[in-house]
Tab-separated table of C-alpha atoms in Angstrom:
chain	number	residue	atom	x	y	z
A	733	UNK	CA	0.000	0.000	0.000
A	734	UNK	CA	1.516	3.135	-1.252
A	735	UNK	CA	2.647	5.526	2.009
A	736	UNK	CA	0.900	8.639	3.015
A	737	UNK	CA	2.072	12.335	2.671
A	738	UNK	CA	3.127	12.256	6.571
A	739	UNK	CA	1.258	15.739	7.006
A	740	UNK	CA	-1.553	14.462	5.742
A	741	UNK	CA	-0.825	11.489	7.980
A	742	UNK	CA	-0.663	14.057	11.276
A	743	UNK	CA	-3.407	16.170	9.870
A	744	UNK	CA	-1.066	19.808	9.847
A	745	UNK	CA	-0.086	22.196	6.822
A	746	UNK	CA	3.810	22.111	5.769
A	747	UNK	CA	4.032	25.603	7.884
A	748	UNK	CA	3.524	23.704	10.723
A	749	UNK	CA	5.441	24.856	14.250
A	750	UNK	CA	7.402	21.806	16.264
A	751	UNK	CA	4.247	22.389	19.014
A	752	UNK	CA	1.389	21.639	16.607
A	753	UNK	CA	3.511	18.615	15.548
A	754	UNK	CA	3.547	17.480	19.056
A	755	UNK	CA	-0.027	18.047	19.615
A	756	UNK	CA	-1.508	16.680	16.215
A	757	UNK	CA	0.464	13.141	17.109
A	758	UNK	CA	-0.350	13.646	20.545
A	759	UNK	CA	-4.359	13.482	19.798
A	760	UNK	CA	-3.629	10.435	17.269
A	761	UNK	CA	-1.481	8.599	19.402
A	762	UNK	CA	-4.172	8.661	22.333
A	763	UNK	CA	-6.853	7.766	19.738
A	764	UNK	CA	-4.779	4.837	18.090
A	765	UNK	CA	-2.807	3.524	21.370
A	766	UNK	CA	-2.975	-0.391	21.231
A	767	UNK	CA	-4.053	-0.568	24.675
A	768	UNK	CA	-6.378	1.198	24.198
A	769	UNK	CA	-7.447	-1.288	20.450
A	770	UNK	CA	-6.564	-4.411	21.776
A	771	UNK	CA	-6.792	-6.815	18.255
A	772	UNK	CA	-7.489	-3.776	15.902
A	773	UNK	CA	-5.041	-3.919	13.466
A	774	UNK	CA	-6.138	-0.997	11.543
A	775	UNK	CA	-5.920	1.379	14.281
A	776	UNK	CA	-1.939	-0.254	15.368
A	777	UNK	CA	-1.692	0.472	11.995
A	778	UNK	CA	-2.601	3.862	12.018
A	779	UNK	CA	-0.293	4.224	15.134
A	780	UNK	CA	2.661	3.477	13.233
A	781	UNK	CA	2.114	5.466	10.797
A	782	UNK	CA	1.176	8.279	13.000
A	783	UNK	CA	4.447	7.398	15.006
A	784	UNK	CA	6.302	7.168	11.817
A	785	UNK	CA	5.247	10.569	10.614
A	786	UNK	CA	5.969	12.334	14.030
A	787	UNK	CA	9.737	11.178	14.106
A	788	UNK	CA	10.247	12.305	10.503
A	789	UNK	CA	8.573	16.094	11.237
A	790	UNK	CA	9.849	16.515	14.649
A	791	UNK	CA	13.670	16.258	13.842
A	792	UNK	CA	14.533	19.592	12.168
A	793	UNK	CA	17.136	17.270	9.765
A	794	UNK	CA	14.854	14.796	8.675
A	795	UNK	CA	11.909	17.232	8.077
A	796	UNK	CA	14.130	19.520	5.611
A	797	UNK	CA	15.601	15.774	3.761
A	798	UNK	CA	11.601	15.161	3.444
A	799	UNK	CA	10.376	18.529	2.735
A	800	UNK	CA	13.460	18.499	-0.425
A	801	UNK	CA	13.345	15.269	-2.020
A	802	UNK	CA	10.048	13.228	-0.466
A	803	UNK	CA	10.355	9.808	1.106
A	804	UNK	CA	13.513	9.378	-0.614
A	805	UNK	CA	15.508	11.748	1.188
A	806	UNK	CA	14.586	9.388	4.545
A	807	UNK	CA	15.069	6.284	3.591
A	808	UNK	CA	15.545	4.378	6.345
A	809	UNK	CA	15.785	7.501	9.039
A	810	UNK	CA	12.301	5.932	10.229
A	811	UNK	CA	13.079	2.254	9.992
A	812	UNK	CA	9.784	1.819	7.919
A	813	UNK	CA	7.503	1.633	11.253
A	814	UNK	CA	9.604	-1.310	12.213
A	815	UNK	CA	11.131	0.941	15.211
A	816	UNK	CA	11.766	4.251	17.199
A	817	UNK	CA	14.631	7.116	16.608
A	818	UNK	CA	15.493	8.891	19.182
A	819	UNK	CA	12.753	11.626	18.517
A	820	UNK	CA	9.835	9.429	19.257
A	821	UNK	CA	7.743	8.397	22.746
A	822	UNK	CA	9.515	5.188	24.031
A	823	UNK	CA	7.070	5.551	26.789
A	824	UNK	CA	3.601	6.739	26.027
A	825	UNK	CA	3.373	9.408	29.193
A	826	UNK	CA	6.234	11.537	27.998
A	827	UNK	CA	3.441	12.756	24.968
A	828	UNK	CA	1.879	14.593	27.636
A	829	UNK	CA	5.478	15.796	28.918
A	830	UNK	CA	5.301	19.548	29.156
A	831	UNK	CA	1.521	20.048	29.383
A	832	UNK	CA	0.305	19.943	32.889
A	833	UNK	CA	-2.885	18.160	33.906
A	834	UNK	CA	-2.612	16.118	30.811
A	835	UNK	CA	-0.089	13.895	32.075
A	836	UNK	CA	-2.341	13.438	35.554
A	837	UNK	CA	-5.362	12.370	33.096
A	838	UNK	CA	-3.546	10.095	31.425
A	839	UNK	CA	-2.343	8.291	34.194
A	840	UNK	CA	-5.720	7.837	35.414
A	841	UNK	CA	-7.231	6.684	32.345
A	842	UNK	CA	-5.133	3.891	32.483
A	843	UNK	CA	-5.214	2.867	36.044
A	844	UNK	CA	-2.304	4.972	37.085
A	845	UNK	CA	-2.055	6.930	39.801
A	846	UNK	CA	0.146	10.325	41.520
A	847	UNK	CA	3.524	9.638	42.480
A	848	UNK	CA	6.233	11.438	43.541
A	849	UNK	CA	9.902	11.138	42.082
A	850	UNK	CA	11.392	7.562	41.863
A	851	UNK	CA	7.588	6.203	41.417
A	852	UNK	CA	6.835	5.469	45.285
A	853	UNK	CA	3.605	6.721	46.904
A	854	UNK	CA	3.906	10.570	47.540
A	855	UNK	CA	3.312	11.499	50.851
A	856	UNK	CA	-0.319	12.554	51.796
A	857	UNK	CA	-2.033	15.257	53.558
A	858	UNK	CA	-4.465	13.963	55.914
A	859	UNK	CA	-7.974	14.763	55.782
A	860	UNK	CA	-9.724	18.075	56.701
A	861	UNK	CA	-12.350	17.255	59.580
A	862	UNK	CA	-15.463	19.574	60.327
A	863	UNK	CA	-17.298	19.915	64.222
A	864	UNK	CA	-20.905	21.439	64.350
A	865	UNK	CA	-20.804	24.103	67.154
A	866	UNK	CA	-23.568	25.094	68.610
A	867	UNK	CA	-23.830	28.109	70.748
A	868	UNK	CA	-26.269	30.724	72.975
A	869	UNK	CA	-26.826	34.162	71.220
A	870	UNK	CA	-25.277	35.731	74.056
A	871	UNK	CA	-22.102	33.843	73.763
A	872	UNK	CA	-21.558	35.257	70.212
A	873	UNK	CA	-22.379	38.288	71.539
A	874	UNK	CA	-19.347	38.219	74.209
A	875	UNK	CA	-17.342	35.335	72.595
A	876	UNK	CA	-17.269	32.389	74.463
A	877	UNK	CA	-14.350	29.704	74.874
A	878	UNK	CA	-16.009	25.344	73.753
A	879	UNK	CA	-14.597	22.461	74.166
A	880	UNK	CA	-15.151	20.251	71.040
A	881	UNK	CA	-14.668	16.312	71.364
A	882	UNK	CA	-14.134	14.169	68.157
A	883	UNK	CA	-12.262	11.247	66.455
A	884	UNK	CA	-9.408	11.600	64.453
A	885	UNK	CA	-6.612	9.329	62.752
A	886	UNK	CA	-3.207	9.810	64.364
A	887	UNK	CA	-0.005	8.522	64.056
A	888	UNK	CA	0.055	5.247	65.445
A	889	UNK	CA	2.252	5.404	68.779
A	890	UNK	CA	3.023	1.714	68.987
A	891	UNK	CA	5.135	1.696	65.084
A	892	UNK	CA	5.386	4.992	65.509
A	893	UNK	CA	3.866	5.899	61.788
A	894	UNK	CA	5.665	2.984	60.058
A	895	UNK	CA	2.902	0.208	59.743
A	896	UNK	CA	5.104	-2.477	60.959
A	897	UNK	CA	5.710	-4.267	63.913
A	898	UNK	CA	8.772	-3.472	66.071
A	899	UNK	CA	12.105	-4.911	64.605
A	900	UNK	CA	10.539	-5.722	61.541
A	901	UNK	CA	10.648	-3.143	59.634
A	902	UNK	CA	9.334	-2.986	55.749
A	903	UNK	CA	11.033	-4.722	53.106
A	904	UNK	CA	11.673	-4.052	49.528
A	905	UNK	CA	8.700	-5.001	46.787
A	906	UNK	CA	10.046	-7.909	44.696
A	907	UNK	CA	7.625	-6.788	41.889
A	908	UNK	CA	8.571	-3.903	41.176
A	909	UNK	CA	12.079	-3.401	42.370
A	910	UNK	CA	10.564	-0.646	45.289
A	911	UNK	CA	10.201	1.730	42.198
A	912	UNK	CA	6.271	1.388	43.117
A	913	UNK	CA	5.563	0.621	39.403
A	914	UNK	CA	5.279	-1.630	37.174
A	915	UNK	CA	5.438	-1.553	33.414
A	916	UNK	CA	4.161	-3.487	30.392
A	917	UNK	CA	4.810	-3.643	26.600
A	918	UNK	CA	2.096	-3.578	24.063
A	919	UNK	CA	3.261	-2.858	20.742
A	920	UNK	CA	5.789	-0.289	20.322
A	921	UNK	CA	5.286	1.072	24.157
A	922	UNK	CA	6.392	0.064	27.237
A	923	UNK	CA	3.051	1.514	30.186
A	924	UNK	CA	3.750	2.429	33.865
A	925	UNK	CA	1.300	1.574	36.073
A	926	UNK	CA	1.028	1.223	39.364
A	927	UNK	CA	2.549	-1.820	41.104
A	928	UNK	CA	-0.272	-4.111	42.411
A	929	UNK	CA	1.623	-5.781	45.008
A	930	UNK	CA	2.420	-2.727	47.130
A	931	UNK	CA	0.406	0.017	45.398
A	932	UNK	CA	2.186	2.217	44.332
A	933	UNK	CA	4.559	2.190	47.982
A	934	UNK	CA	7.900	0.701	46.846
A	935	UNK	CA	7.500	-1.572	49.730
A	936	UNK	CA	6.062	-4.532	51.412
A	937	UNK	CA	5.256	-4.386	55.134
A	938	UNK	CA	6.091	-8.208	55.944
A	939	UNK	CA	4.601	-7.743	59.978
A	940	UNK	CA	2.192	-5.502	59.964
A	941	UNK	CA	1.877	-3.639	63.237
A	942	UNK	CA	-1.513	-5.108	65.530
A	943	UNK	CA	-2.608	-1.972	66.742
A	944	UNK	CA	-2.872	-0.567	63.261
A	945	UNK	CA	-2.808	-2.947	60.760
A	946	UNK	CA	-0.276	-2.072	58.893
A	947	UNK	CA	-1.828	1.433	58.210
A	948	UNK	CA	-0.292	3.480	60.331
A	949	UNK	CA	-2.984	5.668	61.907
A	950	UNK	CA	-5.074	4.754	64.606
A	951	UNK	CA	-8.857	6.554	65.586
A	952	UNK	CA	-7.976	8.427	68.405
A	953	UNK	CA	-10.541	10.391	70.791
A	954	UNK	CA	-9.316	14.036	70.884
A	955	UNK	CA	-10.847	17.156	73.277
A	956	UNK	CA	-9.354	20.897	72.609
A	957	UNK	CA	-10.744	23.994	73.589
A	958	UNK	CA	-11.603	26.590	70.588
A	959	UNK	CA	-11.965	30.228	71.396
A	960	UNK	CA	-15.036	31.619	69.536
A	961	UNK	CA	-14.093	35.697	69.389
A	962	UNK	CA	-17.208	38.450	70.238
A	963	UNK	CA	-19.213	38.832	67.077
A	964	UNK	CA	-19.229	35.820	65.246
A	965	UNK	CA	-21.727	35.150	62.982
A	966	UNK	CA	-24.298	31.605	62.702
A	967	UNK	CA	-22.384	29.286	59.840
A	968	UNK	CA	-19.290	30.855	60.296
A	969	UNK	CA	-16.097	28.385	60.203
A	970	UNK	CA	-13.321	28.482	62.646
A	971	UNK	CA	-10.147	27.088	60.894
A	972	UNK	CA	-7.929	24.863	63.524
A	973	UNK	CA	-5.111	23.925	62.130
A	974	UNK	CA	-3.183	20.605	62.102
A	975	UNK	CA	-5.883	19.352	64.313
A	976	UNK	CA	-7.717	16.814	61.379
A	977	UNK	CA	-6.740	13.817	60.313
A	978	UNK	CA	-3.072	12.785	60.255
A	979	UNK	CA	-1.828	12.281	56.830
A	980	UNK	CA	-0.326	8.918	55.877
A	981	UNK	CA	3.041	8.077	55.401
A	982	UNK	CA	3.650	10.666	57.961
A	983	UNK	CA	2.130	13.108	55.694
A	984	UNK	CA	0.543	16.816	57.381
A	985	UNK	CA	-2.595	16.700	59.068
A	986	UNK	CA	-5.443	18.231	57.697
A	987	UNK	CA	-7.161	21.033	59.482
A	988	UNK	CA	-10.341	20.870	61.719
A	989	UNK	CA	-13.206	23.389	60.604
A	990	UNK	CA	-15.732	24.308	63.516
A	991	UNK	CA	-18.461	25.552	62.136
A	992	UNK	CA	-20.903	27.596	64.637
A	993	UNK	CA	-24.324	27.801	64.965
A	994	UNK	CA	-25.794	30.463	66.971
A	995	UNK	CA	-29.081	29.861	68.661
A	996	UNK	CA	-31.691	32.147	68.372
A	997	UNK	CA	-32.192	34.797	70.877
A	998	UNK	CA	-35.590	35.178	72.569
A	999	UNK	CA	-35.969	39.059	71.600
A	1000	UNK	CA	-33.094	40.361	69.134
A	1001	UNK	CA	-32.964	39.610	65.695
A	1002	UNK	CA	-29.682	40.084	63.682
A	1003	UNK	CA	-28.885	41.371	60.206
A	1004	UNK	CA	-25.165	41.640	59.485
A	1005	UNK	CA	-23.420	43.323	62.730
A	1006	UNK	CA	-26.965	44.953	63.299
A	1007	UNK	CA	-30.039	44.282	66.039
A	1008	UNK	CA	-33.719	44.700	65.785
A	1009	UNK	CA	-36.292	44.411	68.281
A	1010	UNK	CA	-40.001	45.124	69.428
A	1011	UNK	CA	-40.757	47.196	71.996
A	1012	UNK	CA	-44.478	47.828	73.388
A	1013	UNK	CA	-45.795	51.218	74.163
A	1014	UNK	CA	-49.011	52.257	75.562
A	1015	UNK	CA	-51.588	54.100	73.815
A	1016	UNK	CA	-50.980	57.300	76.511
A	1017	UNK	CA	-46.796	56.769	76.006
A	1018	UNK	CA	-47.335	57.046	72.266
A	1019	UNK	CA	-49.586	60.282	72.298
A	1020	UNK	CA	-47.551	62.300	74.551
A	1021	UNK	CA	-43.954	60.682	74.539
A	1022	UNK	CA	-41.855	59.357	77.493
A	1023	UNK	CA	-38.413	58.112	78.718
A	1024	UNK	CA	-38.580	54.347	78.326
A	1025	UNK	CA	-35.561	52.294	80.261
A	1026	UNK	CA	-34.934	49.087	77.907
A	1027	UNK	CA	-32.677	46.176	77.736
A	1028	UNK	CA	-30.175	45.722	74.746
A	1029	UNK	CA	-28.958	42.612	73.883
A	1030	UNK	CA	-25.552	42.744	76.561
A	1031	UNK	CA	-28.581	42.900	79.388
A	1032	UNK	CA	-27.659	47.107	80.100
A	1033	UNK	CA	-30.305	49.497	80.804
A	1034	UNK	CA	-30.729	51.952	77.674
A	1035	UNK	CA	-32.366	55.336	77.896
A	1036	UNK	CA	-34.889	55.383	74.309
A	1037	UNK	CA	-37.096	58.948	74.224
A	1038	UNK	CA	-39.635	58.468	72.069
A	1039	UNK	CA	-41.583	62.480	71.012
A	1040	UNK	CA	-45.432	62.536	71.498
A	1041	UNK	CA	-47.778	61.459	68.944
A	1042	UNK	CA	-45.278	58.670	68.005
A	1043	UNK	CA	-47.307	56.312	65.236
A	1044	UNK	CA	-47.434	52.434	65.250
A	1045	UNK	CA	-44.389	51.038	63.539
A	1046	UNK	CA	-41.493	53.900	64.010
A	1047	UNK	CA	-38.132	52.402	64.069
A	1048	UNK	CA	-35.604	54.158	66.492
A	1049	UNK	CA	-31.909	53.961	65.925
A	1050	UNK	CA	-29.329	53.684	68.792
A	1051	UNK	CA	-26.256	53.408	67.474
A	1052	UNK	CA	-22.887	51.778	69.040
A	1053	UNK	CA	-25.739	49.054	70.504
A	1054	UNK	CA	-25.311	45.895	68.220
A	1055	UNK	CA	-23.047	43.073	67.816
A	1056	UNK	CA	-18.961	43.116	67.629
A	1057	UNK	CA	-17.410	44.112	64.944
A	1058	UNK	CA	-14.847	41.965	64.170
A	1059	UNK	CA	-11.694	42.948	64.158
A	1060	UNK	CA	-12.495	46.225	65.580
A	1061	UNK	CA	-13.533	48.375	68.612
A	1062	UNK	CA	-16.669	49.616	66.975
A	1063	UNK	CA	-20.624	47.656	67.258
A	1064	UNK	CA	-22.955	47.666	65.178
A	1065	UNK	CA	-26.408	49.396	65.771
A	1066	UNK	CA	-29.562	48.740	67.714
A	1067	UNK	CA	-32.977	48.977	65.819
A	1068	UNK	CA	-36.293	49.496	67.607
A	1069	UNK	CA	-39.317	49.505	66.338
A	1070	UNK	CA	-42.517	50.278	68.043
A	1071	UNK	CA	-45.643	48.536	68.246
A	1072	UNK	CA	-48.738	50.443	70.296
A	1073	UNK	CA	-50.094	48.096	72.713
A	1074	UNK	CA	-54.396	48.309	72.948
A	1075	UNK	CA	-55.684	47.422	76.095
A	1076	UNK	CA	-58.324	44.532	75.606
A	1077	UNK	CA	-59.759	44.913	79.140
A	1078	UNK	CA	-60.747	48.485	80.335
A	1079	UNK	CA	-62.082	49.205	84.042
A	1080	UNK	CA	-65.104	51.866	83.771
A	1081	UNK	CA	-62.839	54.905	84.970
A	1082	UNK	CA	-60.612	54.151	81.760
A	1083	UNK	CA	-63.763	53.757	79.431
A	1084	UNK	CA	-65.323	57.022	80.699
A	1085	UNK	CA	-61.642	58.749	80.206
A	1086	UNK	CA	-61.168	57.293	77.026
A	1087	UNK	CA	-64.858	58.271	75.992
A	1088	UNK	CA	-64.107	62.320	77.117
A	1089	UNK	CA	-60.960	61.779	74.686
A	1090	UNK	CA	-62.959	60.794	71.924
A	1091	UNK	CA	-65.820	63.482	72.651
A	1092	UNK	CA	-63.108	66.053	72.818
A	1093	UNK	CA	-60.951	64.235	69.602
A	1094	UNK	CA	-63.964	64.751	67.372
A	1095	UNK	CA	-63.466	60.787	66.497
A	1096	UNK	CA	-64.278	60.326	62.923
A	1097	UNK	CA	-67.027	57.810	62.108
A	1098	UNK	CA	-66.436	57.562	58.272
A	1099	UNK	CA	-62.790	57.792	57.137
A	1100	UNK	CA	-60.915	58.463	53.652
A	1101	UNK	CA	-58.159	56.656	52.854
A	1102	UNK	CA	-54.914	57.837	53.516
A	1103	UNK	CA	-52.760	58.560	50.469
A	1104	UNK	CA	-49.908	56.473	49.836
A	1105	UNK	CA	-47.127	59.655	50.305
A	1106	UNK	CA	-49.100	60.814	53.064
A	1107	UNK	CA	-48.560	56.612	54.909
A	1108	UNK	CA	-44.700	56.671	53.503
A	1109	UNK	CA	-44.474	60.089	55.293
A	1110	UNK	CA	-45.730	58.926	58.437
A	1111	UNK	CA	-43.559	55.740	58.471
């Protein structure tokens, strides 16, 4: 079968830069890859070719022999298929060589896994661990100091971290030479994987410790005390660190999130570093004003005036009387609104009073509707 143009083979024009080289055989090689055809002999075929191709176009020499005087100016450079120059991938990761996350997605597509240098196991950070904290309004008011109980993996104390027992120590994996891999040929390419005998660890723990199985981490029962600060708001996280889960291999421990949930309070209402409440008034208070002596949310007496004639639903602002600001000296603000309380009872004396207000009111037995500015205006 007469040979392909090999750009036509890698699907580039004759302009083409060393990188789109690279790339075009890149995509073809991952689409051809034996291992990935097992018993397709048109697609190894296609592999070779695309191989083929790629060695010719990526060695500046050979591409300016083919560009001159065709397939006749490489004669043999390529072997005919049959082998690999030095230009080509003798191992099939090293396409992805130079491109990041590539090389990671490979690896996983076919069953290997993240290593550090030398192909053993990297070491791992432990896992991040989260407590639910739950707390009076009060406390996040003042800050507060918890105690938070949980389980955790640690480092087991009896290996010491290792995994094996004492004196025996770990030994060398046969398989794969303590490299932690393991490779096989298909075709052209030689794979790393990872080894199955000691995944991916290099080594083989012969007497695995008792009290840990060979893991080394043990659940361990751990108390601390967290200081929540004055302020804090319901879902916020408080970061511990190094208090999670040990890492194995004698990898970092993760970090231990708190998250804290703040009850809610009986009276006060919050809205960013800000308070609201309710307060009752009497018909009499309303209509000609008074000095009212109210609680704010630390428990202190505050002095609110409220002017006469004061209307159902006014919102008074004290300032400096919210929550914490974090960070800072400063509060937030305290907002009051006021609700007129009607007596549902009356003794005669109050009727009759009530009765010479009205008299003297001229009380209005068929209303208009207000106007909407004139209701915004009274708000």
């Amino acid at each position: 079968m007469a040979k392909r143009d090999y750009y036509e083979v890698l699907g580039i024009g004759r302009g083409a830069s060393v990188d789109e080289i690279k790339k075009a055989y890149r995509k073809l090689a991952i689409q051809y890859h034996p291992d990935r055809n097992q018993g397709n002999k048109e697609a190894e075929e296609k592999f070779k070719e695309a191989t083929e191709a790629y060695e010719i176009l990526s060695d500046e020499k050979k591409r300016q022999a083919y560009d001159q005087f065709g397939f006749a100016g490489v004669d043999g450079a390529s072997g005919g298929g049959r082998g690999f120059g030095s230009a080509a991938f003798h191992d099939f990761s090293d396409i992805f060589s130079g491109f990041g996350d590539f090389s990671d997605i490979f690896e996983g597509f076919f069953g290997g896994g993240r290593r550090s240098s030398g192909g053993r196991a990297s070491v791992q950070r432990g896992s991040d661990l989260r407590y639910d904290a739950e707390i009076d309004f009060k406390d996040a008011v003042y800050g507060t100091k918890i105690e938070v109980e949980y389980n955790h993996n640690s480092g087991c104390q009896t290996c010491h971290g290792t995994g094996a027992e004492s004196g025996s120590g770990k030994k060398t994996c046969q398989t794969c030479g303590g490299s932690g891999q393991v490779r096989r040929s298909s075709g052209f390419f030689s794979i790393a994987s990872v080894c199955p005998a000691c995944r991916g660890e290099g080594f083989i723990i012969e007497h695995p410790c008792k009290s840990c199985g060979g893991s080394g981490l043990v659940k361990k029962r751990q108390k601390i005390k967290v200081t929540i600060p004055g302020g804090i708001e319901h879902g916020r996280r408080i970061v511990i660190h190094g208090q999670g889960d040990a890492g194995p291999n004698g990898g970092e421990a993760g970090d231990l999130f708190v998250v804290i949930h703040v009850r809610p309070h009986e009276y006060f209402e919050r809205e960013g570093n800000d308070l609201y409440c309710v307060i009752p008034v009497s018909i009499t208070q309303a209509a000609l004003g008074a000095e009212l002596d109210i609680p704010n949310v630390m428990g202190q007496k505050i002095r609110l005036k409220i002017p006469s004639g004061t209307q159902e639903g006014k919102v008074f602002r004290l300032r400096g009387e919210g929550m914490p600001i974090s960070n800072s000296h400063h509060r937030g603000d305290l907002y009051i609104k006021i609700m007129i309380r009607i007596p549902t009872r009356l003794s005669s004396r109050s009727r009759a009073l009530l009765k010479e207000i009205a008299d003297l009111e001229g009380d209005i037995t068929d209303p208009k509707p207000l106007s909407l500015a004139e209701f915004r205006k009274k708000e």
